[in-house]
Coordinates of C-alpha atoms in Angstrom, one line a residue:
Chain A
M27 CA 9.6 11.4 52.9
D28 CA 13.3 11.8 53.2
T29 CA 13.9 11.7 49.5
L30 CA 11.7 14.7 49.0
I31 CA 13.6 17.9 49.4
K32 CA 11.0 20.3 48.3
A33 CA 7.6 20.1 46.6
T34 CA 5.9 22.8 44.8
Q35 CA 2.6 22.2 42.8
N36 CA 3.1 18.7 41.4
V37 CA 6.8 18.9 40.7
K38 CA 9.1 17.4 43.3
I39 CA 12.8 17.9 43.5
L40 CA 14.4 14.5 43.8
K41 CA 17.8 13.5 45.1
E42 CA 20.4 12.3 42.6
S43 CA 20.2 8.8 44.0
D44 CA 16.4 8.7 43.6
I45 CA 16.3 9.5 40.0
I46 CA 18.4 6.4 39.0
P47 CA 15.5 3.8 39.1
L48 CA 13.2 6.3 37.3
F49 CA 15.9 6.9 34.7
D50 CA 16.3 3.2 34.1
V51 CA 12.6 2.6 33.6
L52 CA 12.4 5.6 31.2
K53 CA 15.5 4.4 29.4
A54 CA 14.0 1.0 28.7
N55 CA 10.9 2.8 27.4
V56 CA 13.0 4.8 25.0
I57 CA 13.5 1.5 23.1
R58 CA 10.0 0.1 23.5
S59 CA 8.1 3.3 22.6
H60 CA 10.7 4.7 20.2
M61 CA 10.5 8.0 22.0
E62 CA 13.8 9.7 23.0
M63 CA 14.3 11.4 26.3
T64 CA 16.5 14.3 27.3
V65 CA 18.4 15.1 30.4
I66 CA 19.4 18.7 31.1
F67 CA 22.2 19.6 33.5
L68 CA 22.3 23.1 34.9
K69 CA 25.0 24.9 36.9
A70 CA 24.5 28.2 38.5
T71 CA 27.4 30.6 39.3
V72 CA 27.3 33.5 41.7
A73 CA 29.7 36.4 41.8
D74 CA 30.3 36.0 45.6
S75 CA 30.5 32.3 46.2
H76 CA 32.3 32.3 49.6
Q77 CA 29.3 33.0 51.9
I78 CA 27.8 29.5 52.5
N79 CA 24.6 31.0 53.9
V80 CA 24.1 33.0 50.8
I81 CA 24.7 30.0 48.6
E82 CA 22.2 27.8 50.5
K83 CA 19.5 30.4 50.3
L84 CA 20.2 31.1 46.6
E85 CA 20.1 27.3 45.8
E86 CA 16.7 27.1 47.4
Q87 CA 15.4 30.1 45.5
I88 CA 16.8 29.0 42.1
A89 CA 15.3 25.5 42.7
H90 CA 12.0 27.1 43.5
F91 CA 12.3 29.0 40.2
F92 CA 13.0 25.8 38.3
V93 CA 10.0 24.1 39.9
S94 CA 7.8 26.9 38.6
E95 CA 9.1 26.5 35.1
V96 CA 9.1 22.7 34.5
R97 CA 6.1 20.7 33.5
N98 CA 4.4 18.2 35.7
T99 CA 5.8 15.4 33.6
D100 CA 9.4 16.6 33.9
M101 CA 11.6 15.4 36.8
L102 CA 13.8 17.9 38.5
F103 CA 16.6 16.6 40.6
K104 CA 19.4 18.0 42.7
L105 CA 22.9 17.0 41.8
E106 CA 25.7 16.5 44.4
G107 CA 27.7 19.6 44.7
S108 CA 26.3 23.1 45.1
L109 CA 24.2 25.0 42.6
R110 CA 23.8 22.0 40.2
W111 CA 20.6 20.5 39.1
G112 CA 19.3 18.1 36.5
I113 CA 16.0 17.9 34.7
L114 CA 14.7 14.8 33.0
L115 CA 12.4 15.5 30.1
P116 CA 10.7 12.2 29.1
Q117 CA 9.5 11.9 25.4
N118 CA 11.4 15.0 24.5
G119 CA 14.4 15.5 22.2
E120 CA 17.4 17.8 22.0
E121 CA 15.4 20.6 20.3
E122 CA 12.8 20.8 23.1
G123 CA 15.7 20.7 25.6
K124 CA 17.3 23.6 23.8
A125 CA 14.1 25.6 23.7
F126 CA 13.6 25.0 27.4
L127 CA 17.1 26.1 28.3
N128 CA 16.9 29.2 26.1
R129 CA 13.6 30.2 27.8
I130 CA 15.1 29.7 31.3
F131 CA 18.2 31.7 30.4
Q132 CA 16.2 34.5 28.9
L133 CA 14.0 34.7 32.1
V134 CA 17.1 34.9 34.3
K135 CA 18.9 37.4 32.1
N136 CA 15.8 39.7 32.1
E137 CA 15.3 39.1 35.7
N138 CA 11.7 38.2 35.1
F139 CA 11.5 35.7 37.9
P140 CA 8.2 34.4 39.1
T141 CA 10.0 33.9 42.4
K142 CA 12.2 36.2 44.4
I143 CA 15.9 35.7 44.1
D144 CA 18.4 37.8 46.2
S145 CA 21.6 37.5 44.3
A146 CA 22.6 37.8 40.7
F147 CA 23.8 34.6 39.1
T148 CA 24.5 33.1 35.7
L149 CA 23.7 29.7 34.3
Q150 CA 25.4 27.1 32.1
G151 CA 23.7 24.0 30.7
I152 CA 24.2 20.7 29.0
I153 CA 21.7 18.9 27.0
V154 CA 21.9 15.1 26.6
E155 CA 19.5 13.4 24.3
I156 CA 19.2 9.7 25.0
K157 CA 18.1 7.3 22.3
N158 CA 19.6 4.0 23.5
D159 CA 19.3 1.8 26.6
Q160 CA 23.0 1.2 27.0
V161 CA 23.7 4.4 28.9
M162 CA 24.1 4.3 32.7
F163 CA 23.0 7.2 34.8
E164 CA 26.5 7.3 36.4
D165 CA 28.0 7.8 33.0
L166 CA 25.8 10.8 32.5
I167 CA 26.9 12.3 35.9
D168 CA 30.6 11.8 35.0
K169 CA 30.0 13.3 31.6
Q170 CA 28.2 16.4 33.0
F171 CA 31.1 17.0 35.4
E172 CA 33.6 16.7 32.6
V173 CA 31.6 19.0 30.2
L174 CA 30.6 21.6 32.8
S175 CA 34.2 22.0 33.9
Q176 CA 35.1 22.8 30.3
L177 CA 32.5 25.5 29.9
S178 CA 34.1 28.9 30.4
E179 CA 31.5 31.4 29.3
P180 CA 28.3 32.2 31.2
W181 CA 25.0 31.2 29.5
E182 CA 26.8 28.6 27.4
I183 CA 24.9 25.6 26.3
E184 CA 26.7 22.4 25.3
I185 CA 25.0 19.6 23.5
V186 CA 26.3 16.1 24.2
T187 CA 25.6 13.7 21.4
S188 CA 27.3 10.6 22.7
Y189 CA 24.1 8.8 23.7
K190 CA 22.0 9.7 20.6
A191 CA 23.1 6.7 18.6
Q192 CA 20.2 4.3 18.4
P193 CA 20.9 0.5 18.8
I194 CA 20.8 -1.4 15.5
K195 CA 17.6 -3.4 15.3
R196 CA 17.4 -6.6 13.3
V197 CA 14.3 -6.7 11.0
K198 CA 13.4 -9.7 8.8
V199 CA 12.1 -9.1 5.3
S200 CA 10.4 -11.9 3.4
I201 CA 9.4 -11.6 -0.2
L202 CA 6.8 -14.1 -1.5
E203 CA 6.5 -13.9 -5.2
E204 CA 6.2 -16.5 -7.9
N205 CA 7.8 -14.6 -10.7
A206 CA 11.5 -15.1 -10.3
I207 CA 12.5 -12.0 -12.2
F208 CA 10.2 -9.7 -10.2
R209 CA 11.2 -11.5 -7.0
E210 CA 14.8 -10.6 -7.6
V211 CA 13.9 -7.0 -8.4
L212 CA 12.0 -6.7 -5.2
E213 CA 14.9 -8.3 -3.3
L214 CA 17.4 -5.9 -4.9
T215 CA 15.1 -2.9 -4.1
V216 CA 14.9 -3.9 -0.4
Q217 CA 18.6 -4.6 -0.2
K218 CA 19.5 -1.3 -1.8
M219 CA 17.6 0.6 0.9
I220 CA 19.6 2.4 3.5
V221 CA 17.6 2.5 6.7
D222 CA 19.4 3.9 9.7
H223 CA 19.4 1.9 12.9
F224 CA 18.0 -1.2 11.2
Q225 CA 19.8 -4.3 9.9
L226 CA 17.7 -6.0 7.2
E227 CA 17.8 -9.7 6.6
T228 CA 16.0 -10.5 3.4
K229 CA 14.8 -13.9 2.2
V230 CA 12.8 -14.8 -0.9
F231 CA 10.2 -17.5 -1.3
S232 CA 8.4 -18.6 -4.5
D233 CA 5.2 -19.8 -2.7
G234 CA 3.3 -19.6 0.5
Y235 CA 4.0 -23.2 1.4
E236 CA 7.8 -22.8 1.2
F237 CA 7.5 -19.8 3.5
L238 CA 5.3 -21.5 6.1
Q239 CA 7.5 -24.7 6.0
S240 CA 10.5 -22.6 6.9
D241 CA 11.2 -21.7 10.5
W242 CA 12.2 -18.2 9.3
Y243 CA 8.9 -16.6 10.4
L244 CA 8.9 -18.1 13.9
S245 CA 11.5 -15.9 15.6
G246 CA 10.5 -12.8 17.6
H247 CA 12.0 -10.2 15.3
T248 CA 9.9 -7.6 13.6
H249 CA 9.1 -9.1 10.3
I250 CA 8.0 -7.4 7.1
V251 CA 6.3 -9.8 4.7
I252 CA 5.9 -8.6 1.1
M253 CA 3.7 -11.1 -0.7
N254 CA 1.5 -11.6 -3.7
D255 CA -2.1 -12.5 -3.0
I256 CA -2.0 -15.3 -5.5
L257 CA 0.8 -17.8 -4.9
P258 CA 1.2 -21.5 -5.9
R259 CA 0.6 -24.2 -3.3
K260 CA -0.5 -21.9 -0.5
N261 CA -1.7 -18.5 -1.6
G262 CA -1.0 -15.1 0.1
L263 CA -4.4 -14.9 1.8
N264 CA -3.8 -18.3 3.5
V265 CA -0.4 -17.1 4.6
L266 CA -1.9 -13.9 5.9
H267 CA -4.5 -15.8 8.0
T268 CA -1.9 -18.1 9.4
L269 CA 0.4 -15.2 10.4
R270 CA -2.5 -13.2 11.9
Q271 CA -3.6 -16.1 14.0
M272 CA -0.2 -16.5 15.6
A273 CA 0.2 -15.4 19.2
N274 CA 2.8 -12.8 18.4
Q275 CA 1.2 -11.7 15.2
K276 CA 1.9 -8.0 15.9
K277 CA 5.5 -8.4 14.9
F278 CA 4.4 -8.9 11.2
I279 CA 4.0 -6.0 8.9
I280 CA 2.3 -7.3 5.8
Y281 CA 2.4 -5.8 2.4
M282 CA 0.0 -7.4 0.0
M283 CA 0.7 -7.2 -3.8
T284 CA -2.2 -7.8 -6.0
N285 CA -3.8 -7.3 -9.4
R286 CA -7.2 -6.7 -7.9
K287 CA -8.2 -3.1 -7.9
S288 CA -11.7 -3.3 -6.5
Q289 CA -12.6 -1.5 -3.3
S290 CA -14.2 -4.6 -1.8
D291 CA -11.0 -6.6 -2.3
M292 CA -9.0 -3.8 -0.7
I293 CA -11.4 -3.6 2.2
Y294 CA -11.3 -7.4 2.7
A295 CA -7.5 -7.4 2.6
Y296 CA -7.2 -4.6 5.2
E297 CA -9.8 -6.2 7.4
S298 CA -7.9 -9.5 7.2
G299 CA -4.8 -7.8 8.6
V300 CA -2.9 -6.4 5.6
D301 CA -1.0 -3.2 6.5
E302 CA -0.2 -2.0 3.0
Y303 CA -1.9 -2.8 -0.3
L304 CA 0.1 -2.6 -3.5
I305 CA -1.8 -2.8 -6.8
K306 CA 0.4 -4.2 -9.6
P307 CA 2.0 -2.7 -11.5
F308 CA 3.4 -0.3 -8.9
D309 CA 6.2 2.2 -8.8
L310 CA 9.3 0.9 -7.0
N311 CA 10.0 4.4 -5.6
L312 CA 6.6 4.5 -4.1
F313 CA 7.2 1.1 -2.6
Q314 CA 10.5 2.2 -1.1
A315 CA 8.8 5.3 0.3
Q316 CA 6.1 3.2 1.9
L317 CA 8.8 0.9 3.4
K318 CA 10.7 3.9 4.8
R319 CA 7.6 5.1 6.5
T320 CA 7.1 1.6 8.0
F321 CA 10.7 1.7 9.3
A322 CA 10.1 5.2 10.7
R323 CA 7.2 3.9 12.7
L324 CA 9.2 0.9 14.1
Chain B
M17 CA -18.3 -65.0 -34.8
I18 CA -15.7 -63.1 -36.7
E19 CA -12.7 -65.2 -37.6
L20 CA -9.3 -63.6 -37.7
S21 CA -6.1 -65.3 -38.7
I22 CA -3.2 -65.1 -36.3
Q23 CA -1.2 -63.5 -39.0
L24 CA -3.7 -60.7 -39.5
L25 CA -3.8 -60.1 -35.8
L26 CA -0.1 -59.9 -35.7
Y27 CA -0.2 -57.4 -38.6
I28 CA -2.8 -55.3 -36.7
I29 CA -0.7 -55.4 -33.5
A30 CA 2.4 -54.5 -35.4
I31 CA 0.6 -51.5 -37.0
L32 CA -0.8 -50.4 -33.7
L33 CA 2.6 -50.8 -32.1
G34 CA 4.0 -48.8 -35.0
F35 CA 1.5 -46.0 -34.3
C36 CA 2.4 -46.1 -30.6
G37 CA 6.0 -46.0 -31.5
V38 CA 5.5 -43.0 -33.8
A39 CA 3.4 -41.3 -31.1
M40 CA 6.1 -42.0 -28.5
I41 CA 8.8 -40.6 -30.7
Y42 CA 6.7 -37.6 -31.4
L43 CA 6.0 -37.0 -27.7
I44 CA 9.7 -37.6 -26.8
Y45 CA 10.7 -35.1 -29.6
Q46 CA 8.2 -32.5 -28.3
K47 CA 9.4 -33.0 -24.7
R48 CA 13.0 -32.6 -25.8
N49 CA 12.0 -29.5 -27.7
E50 CA 10.2 -28.1 -24.6
E51 CA 13.2 -29.0 -22.4
K52 CA 15.5 -27.4 -24.8
K53 CA 13.3 -24.3 -25.0
N54 CA 13.2 -24.0 -21.2
H55 CA 16.9 -24.6 -20.9
E56 CA 17.8 -22.1 -23.5
M57 CA 15.4 -19.5 -22.0
E58 CA 16.7 -20.1 -18.5
K59 CA 20.3 -19.9 -19.8
Y60 CA 19.6 -16.5 -21.4
I61 CA 17.7 -15.2 -18.4
Q62 CA 20.5 -16.3 -16.0
N63 CA 23.2 -14.8 -18.3
T64 CA 21.4 -11.5 -18.8
K65 CA 19.2 -10.7 -15.8
I66 CA 21.8 -8.6 -14.1
L67 CA 22.4 -6.6 -17.3
W68 CA 18.6 -6.1 -17.7
Q69 CA 18.3 -5.0 -14.0
G70 CA 21.2 -2.5 -14.5
Y71 CA 19.6 -1.3 -17.8
F72 CA 16.1 -0.9 -16.4
L73 CA 16.7 0.0 -12.8
G74 CA 20.1 1.6 -12.9
D75 CA 21.9 3.9 -15.2
D76 CA 23.7 1.2 -17.1
Q77 CA 24.2 1.5 -20.8
F78 CA 22.4 -1.0 -23.1
A79 CA 24.7 -4.0 -23.8
V80 CA 24.7 -5.6 -27.2
T81 CA 24.7 -9.1 -25.6
L82 CA 21.1 -8.4 -24.6
I83 CA 19.9 -8.7 -28.2
P84 CA 18.3 -12.1 -28.7
K85 CA 19.9 -14.3 -31.3
N86 CA 17.3 -17.0 -31.7
K87 CA 13.7 -17.8 -31.0
Y88 CA 14.3 -19.2 -27.6
Q89 CA 16.1 -16.1 -26.6
I90 CA 13.3 -14.0 -28.0
L91 CA 10.9 -16.0 -25.8
A92 CA 13.1 -15.3 -22.8
V93 CA 13.2 -11.6 -23.6
E94 CA 9.4 -11.6 -23.8
H95 CA 9.2 -13.3 -20.4
I96 CA 11.6 -10.7 -18.9
F97 CA 9.7 -7.8 -20.4
L98 CA 6.3 -9.0 -19.3
S99 CA 7.6 -9.5 -15.8
Y100 CA 8.7 -5.9 -15.7
L101 CA 5.6 -4.5 -17.4
R102 CA 3.1 -6.4 -15.4
N103 CA 4.7 -5.8 -12.0
I104 CA 6.4 -2.4 -12.2
S105 CA 4.9 0.9 -13.1
N106 CA 7.7 3.0 -14.5
P107 CA 7.5 5.1 -17.7
I108 CA 11.3 4.9 -18.2
I109 CA 11.3 1.1 -18.1
Q110 CA 8.2 1.0 -20.4
Q111 CA 9.9 3.3 -22.9
K112 CA 13.1 1.2 -22.9
I113 CA 11.1 -1.9 -23.6
Y114 CA 9.0 -0.3 -26.3
T115 CA 12.2 1.0 -28.0
F116 CA 13.9 -2.3 -27.7
T117 CA 11.0 -4.3 -29.2
Q118 CA 10.7 -1.7 -32.0
M119 CA 14.3 -2.1 -32.9
Y120 CA 15.0 -5.8 -32.4
L121 CA 11.7 -7.7 -32.3
K122 CA 9.4 -6.0 -34.8
E123 CA 10.6 -8.0 -37.7
Y124 CA 10.1 -11.2 -35.7
Y125 CA 6.5 -10.4 -34.9
Q126 CA 5.8 -9.3 -38.4
N127 CA 6.8 -12.8 -39.6
E128 CA 4.8 -14.4 -36.9
L129 CA 1.7 -12.5 -38.0
K130 CA 2.2 -14.0 -41.5
S131 CA 2.4 -17.5 -40.1
R132 CA -0.2 -20.0 -40.9
N133 CA -0.2 -21.2 -37.4
W134 CA -3.1 -19.5 -35.6
S135 CA -1.6 -19.6 -32.1
R136 CA 1.7 -18.1 -33.3
K137 CA -0.3 -15.3 -35.0
M138 CA -2.4 -14.7 -31.8
N139 CA 0.7 -14.7 -29.6
A140 CA 2.3 -12.0 -31.9
M141 CA -0.9 -9.9 -31.5
Y142 CA -0.8 -10.2 -27.7
R143 CA 2.8 -9.1 -27.7
I144 CA 2.1 -6.2 -30.1
A145 CA -0.4 -4.9 -27.6
D146 CA 2.0 -5.6 -24.6
F147 CA 5.0 -3.9 -26.3
H148 CA 3.1 -1.1 -28.1
I149 CA 4.4 -1.9 -31.6
Q150 CA 2.2 0.6 -33.4
E151 CA 3.8 0.0 -36.8
L152 CA 2.4 -3.6 -37.0
I153 CA -1.2 -2.6 -36.6
G154 CA -1.6 -2.7 -40.4
T155 CA -0.1 -6.1 -40.6
C156 CA -2.5 -7.3 -37.8
E157 CA -5.5 -6.1 -39.8
V158 CA -4.3 -7.9 -42.9
S159 CA -3.4 -11.1 -41.1
I160 CA -6.9 -11.7 -39.7
K161 CA -8.7 -12.6 -42.9
H162 CA -11.1 -15.2 -41.4
K163 CA -12.3 -13.1 -38.6
H164 CA -12.5 -15.0 -35.4
S165 CA -14.0 -13.2 -32.4
I166 CA -10.8 -13.7 -30.4
E167 CA -8.8 -12.1 -33.2
V168 CA -11.3 -9.2 -33.4
F169 CA -11.2 -8.8 -29.7
Q170 CA -7.4 -8.7 -29.7
L171 CA -7.4 -6.2 -32.6
L172 CA -9.8 -4.0 -30.7
K173 CA -7.6 -4.2 -27.6
I174 CA -4.6 -3.1 -29.8
Y175 CA -6.7 -0.2 -31.0
S176 CA -7.8 0.8 -27.5
I177 CA -4.2 0.9 -26.4
L178 CA -2.5 2.4 -29.4
E179 CA -5.2 3.9 -31.7
K180 CA -8.0 5.2 -29.6
E181 CA -9.8 7.1 -32.3
K182 CA -9.9 4.1 -34.4
F183 CA -11.1 2.1 -31.4
I184 CA -14.1 4.4 -31.0
Q185 CA -15.0 4.0 -34.7
E186 CA -14.6 0.2 -34.7
I187 CA -16.4 -0.5 -31.5
L188 CA -19.4 1.4 -32.7
L189 CA -19.4 -0.6 -36.0
C190 CA -18.4 -3.9 -34.5
N191 CA -20.8 -6.8 -35.3
Y192 CA -19.2 -9.1 -32.9
S193 CA -20.5 -9.3 -29.4
F194 CA -18.3 -9.9 -26.4
S195 CA -19.0 -10.5 -22.7
E196 CA -19.3 -7.7 -20.3
S197 CA -15.9 -8.4 -18.7
E198 CA -14.3 -8.4 -22.2
Y199 CA -15.8 -5.0 -22.9
K200 CA -14.7 -3.7 -19.5
K201 CA -11.2 -4.9 -20.4
L202 CA -11.3 -3.0 -23.7
F203 CA -12.7 0.2 -22.1
S204 CA -10.2 0.1 -19.2
Y205 CA -7.4 1.2 -21.5
L206 CA -9.3 4.4 -22.4
E207 CA -9.0 7.7 -20.6
V208 CA -12.0 9.5 -19.1
E209 CA -12.3 11.9 -22.1
M210 CA -12.5 9.0 -24.6
L211 CA -15.0 7.2 -22.4
Q212 CA -17.1 10.3 -22.3
R213 CA -17.1 10.5 -26.1
L214 CA -18.3 6.9 -26.1
M215 CA -21.0 7.8 -23.6
E216 CA -22.5 10.2 -26.1
K217 CA -23.1 7.3 -28.4
I218 CA -23.9 4.7 -25.9
E219 CA -27.2 3.7 -27.6
N220 CA -25.1 2.5 -30.6
L221 CA -23.2 0.1 -28.5
Q222 CA -24.2 -3.5 -27.8
Q223 CA -26.1 -4.0 -24.5
A224 CA -23.2 -5.7 -22.7
A225 CA -20.9 -2.9 -23.9
Q226 CA -23.4 -0.3 -22.5
Y227 CA -23.4 -1.9 -19.1
A228 CA -19.6 -2.3 -19.1
L229 CA -19.1 1.3 -20.2
I230 CA -21.2 2.6 -17.3
D231 CA -19.3 0.5 -14.8
T232 CA -15.9 1.5 -16.3
I233 CA -16.6 5.2 -16.4
A234 CA -17.8 5.2 -12.8
A235 CA -14.8 3.2 -11.7
K236 CA -12.5 5.9 -13.1
G237 CA -13.7 8.1 -10.2
S238 CA -13.7 11.4 -12.2
M239 CA -16.2 14.1 -11.2
A240 CA -16.4 15.0 -14.9
V241 CA -18.6 12.0 -15.7
I242 CA -21.4 12.7 -13.2
E243 CA -23.4 14.8 -15.5
G244 CA -23.2 12.2 -18.3
L245 CA -24.2 9.5 -15.9
E246 CA -27.2 11.5 -14.5
E247 CA -28.5 11.8 -18.1
L248 CA -28.8 8.0 -18.2
L249 CA -31.1 7.9 -15.2
V250 CA -34.0 8.5 -17.6
S251 CA -33.1 5.5 -19.7
E252 CA -35.9 3.0 -20.4
D253 CA -33.5 0.1 -19.7
T254 CA -33.9 -0.8 -16.0
E255 CA -30.4 -2.3 -15.8
I256 CA -28.9 0.9 -17.2
R257 CA -30.7 2.9 -14.5
I258 CA -29.6 0.6 -11.7
R259 CA -26.0 0.5 -12.9
T260 CA -25.9 4.2 -13.3
L261 CA -27.2 4.7 -9.7
R262 CA -24.6 2.2 -8.5
G263 CA -21.9 4.1 -10.5
L264 CA -23.0 7.4 -9.0
E265 CA -23.0 5.9 -5.5
R266 CA -19.4 4.7 -6.2
L267 CA -18.5 8.3 -7.1
G268 CA -20.0 9.5 -3.9
V269 CA -21.3 12.9 -4.9
I270 CA -24.9 14.2 -5.1
R271 CA -25.1 17.3 -7.3
N272 CA -28.9 17.8 -7.1
L273 CA -31.0 15.7 -4.7
E274 CA -34.1 16.3 -6.8
T275 CA -32.6 14.0 -9.5
Y276 CA -32.9 11.0 -7.2
I277 CA -36.2 11.7 -5.4
P278 CA -38.3 9.8 -8.1
F279 CA -36.3 6.6 -7.3
V280 CA -37.7 6.6 -3.8
N281 CA -41.0 5.6 -5.3
S282 CA -39.6 3.3 -8.0
S283 CA -41.4 0.0 -8.5
I284 CA -38.0 -1.7 -8.8
W285 CA -36.5 -2.5 -5.5
E286 CA -32.9 -2.4 -6.7
E287 CA -33.4 1.3 -7.6
R288 CA -34.8 2.0 -4.2
L289 CA -31.9 0.2 -2.6
M290 CA -29.3 2.2 -4.6
V291 CA -31.0 5.5 -3.8
A292 CA -31.0 4.6 -0.1
K293 CA -27.3 4.0 -0.5
L294 CA -26.7 7.2 -2.4
F295 CA -28.5 9.3 0.2
K296 CA -25.5 8.9 2.6
Y297 CA -23.8 11.6 0.5
A298 CA -26.4 14.2 1.3
P299 CA -27.2 15.7 4.8
L300 CA -29.8 13.9 6.7
T301 CA -31.8 17.1 7.1
Y302 CA -32.7 16.8 3.4
T303 CA -33.0 13.1 3.0
A304 CA -34.6 12.0 6.4
E305 CA -38.1 12.1 5.1
H306 CA -37.3 9.9 2.1
L307 CA -35.1 7.6 4.1
E308 CA -37.9 7.1 6.6
K309 CA -40.1 6.2 3.7
L310 CA -37.5 3.7 2.5
L311 CA -37.2 2.4 6.0
Q312 CA -40.8 1.3 5.7
D313 CA -40.2 -0.4 2.3
S314 CA -41.6 -3.8 1.6
N315 CA -38.1 -5.1 0.7
W316 CA -35.7 -6.1 3.5
W317 CA -32.6 -4.9 1.7
V318 CA -34.1 -1.5 1.1
R319 CA -35.1 -1.2 4.8
S320 CA -31.7 -2.3 6.0
Q321 CA -29.9 0.1 3.7
A322 CA -32.1 3.0 4.7
A323 CA -31.5 2.3 8.4
S324 CA -27.7 2.0 7.8
T325 CA -27.7 5.3 5.9
I326 CA -29.6 7.1 8.6
I327 CA -27.3 5.8 11.4
E328 CA -24.2 6.9 9.5
D329 CA -25.2 10.5 9.9
P330 CA -24.2 12.2 13.2
R331 CA -27.8 13.0 13.9
G332 CA -29.0 9.6 12.7
Y333 CA -29.1 8.0 16.1
Q334 CA -31.6 10.5 17.5
R335 CA -33.6 10.5 14.3
L336 CA -34.1 6.7 14.4
K337 CA -35.1 7.0 18.1
E338 CA -37.7 9.6 17.2
F339 CA -38.8 7.4 14.2
I340 CA -39.4 4.4 16.4
A341 CA -41.5 6.5 18.8
T342 CA -43.8 7.8 16.0
T343 CA -44.3 4.9 13.6
N344 CA -46.6 1.9 13.7
D345 CA -44.7 -0.1 11.1
Q346 CA -43.3 -3.0 13.1
Y347 CA -40.9 -4.1 10.3
A348 CA -39.4 -0.6 10.2
I349 CA -39.2 -0.5 14.0
D350 CA -37.4 -3.9 14.1
M351 CA -34.9 -2.7 11.5
A352 CA -34.3 0.6 13.2
N353 CA -33.8 -1.2 16.5
E354 CA -31.4 -3.6 14.9
V355 CA -29.1 -0.9 13.6
L356 CA -29.4 1.0 16.9
E357 CA -28.3 -2.1 18.8
K358 CA -25.5 -2.7 16.3
R359 CA -24.3 0.9 16.9
M360 CA -24.5 0.4 20.7
R361 CA -22.4 -2.7 20.5
A362 CA -19.8 -1.0 18.3
V363 CA -19.5 1.9 20.8

């Protein structure tokens, strides 16, 4: 395979052009699986950089060293220009990237190489954590050239935060409660919540029928439904069954508020598809904490 | 044939029309009153709900405008307070409500308790319990001269919320009998320690109260009540023994297996069922012999529960297989096979 420069164990060194489609797939996954990824850029510097033969040999030896240090799931790629590499760490954040670079730098500084390297060299690195799907690989390449050219000290690590910002996600929140006073309190509690990366759209309903008659619940957005089990016209359990029978029912996160404390009622509610069970009267701070955990999982 | 003159008929029709007219006027008047009440209440709620939200949920100071100025506004305040108390658990909000009612509504309820209108009196008693107005307990006691069981129940409820010692005294002396669910409601306001004190005198309670007490104390989920419950297992009342076993099963702890062994041979199938259920909280090594006996029980429910309890243990699958190979009881084999198949399907 012409794209394969070198293969050791299960890790292959890819060309810069070959990493782009993989990067795009993983980038899309960052949004779907809510798991960030990190790209590390490395630049090696040797004292005597004029001898081309020496550089080529050293490049091969350092690459071999990197291959022995990365995990099977990581992707090592060669950047255009001499003595520059990139490592893509899927499902890893900035902290893991930092720990990886520190370990590599420590090994080089102590000359504890698992492979033989002829000349002394120093390294500089950039860590880029990616949490959104808007970034293009070409932007990263431009960025690493720009940042690496600004690094003056050997063993310097620079963290690029430009691509950490998560895209804002729209989440619908419906409150189904008959008591107008409590309904407004719940609405206020939800509206007061500050949830990073989420834009909440809240609507209140006084009964299940009004909710099911609206087209509010038909869109594809993640939808948190906070409802009482007993409601006029169509009660909460009916609404629950209707929502859980929908084709895209997984978008609903259902909080059931109830006065029933018995274990069997709770078990029935959970088995019917309730995600959180709130026994009235409940603490609003606890309710907010539960909602925050829900958003953290989204 | 009765003969009526037209004049008389006209009189009767006029009188009836008069009655209808009066009834209509009365109904219209009542409707107007109801509408006015709802309108006034709604007006007060709309004008003050933001202030109440700020006072209860934020750090806003109490505003004088919140003090109700007439009966309709008092009803609106009651509605707001009950909405908060029944839906939100927050000691600070509760305290603000109790203090407010103490300062601005106590006098109103005191007058309501003195009212000749029974429903107004009862409503006042409900609110005294809801808003914890301890100072009016004496007035409540005086106001219920012709003791009706609903009044007595409400007074007991007030005691169970606000004067627990007095509740214990009164419930033991009470001649009125209530339903089991009513007793459960009364007991639900008591802490475990108070319930334990009542347990010591359980035989002095009415039968429904005894059953309700066992259910309530077990539902509290406290380990401290196990010993007291175990003592009831020797009761002569079958229902008490069954409920106690059910309560202990709900608690999910077996302190001493020997306590439960006699129930394996009980003549009452509900007791055998409960003990088969309870045995899931002990290692199968100790209970297998008894559960296998229960698996050969004459009652289907007992056999089913024994098989379910065995299969829930990590070694249960193997144990049931061995049991099937060694027994001749076809009913027991069928039941064992049924749970084994169910397990296979689940896997």
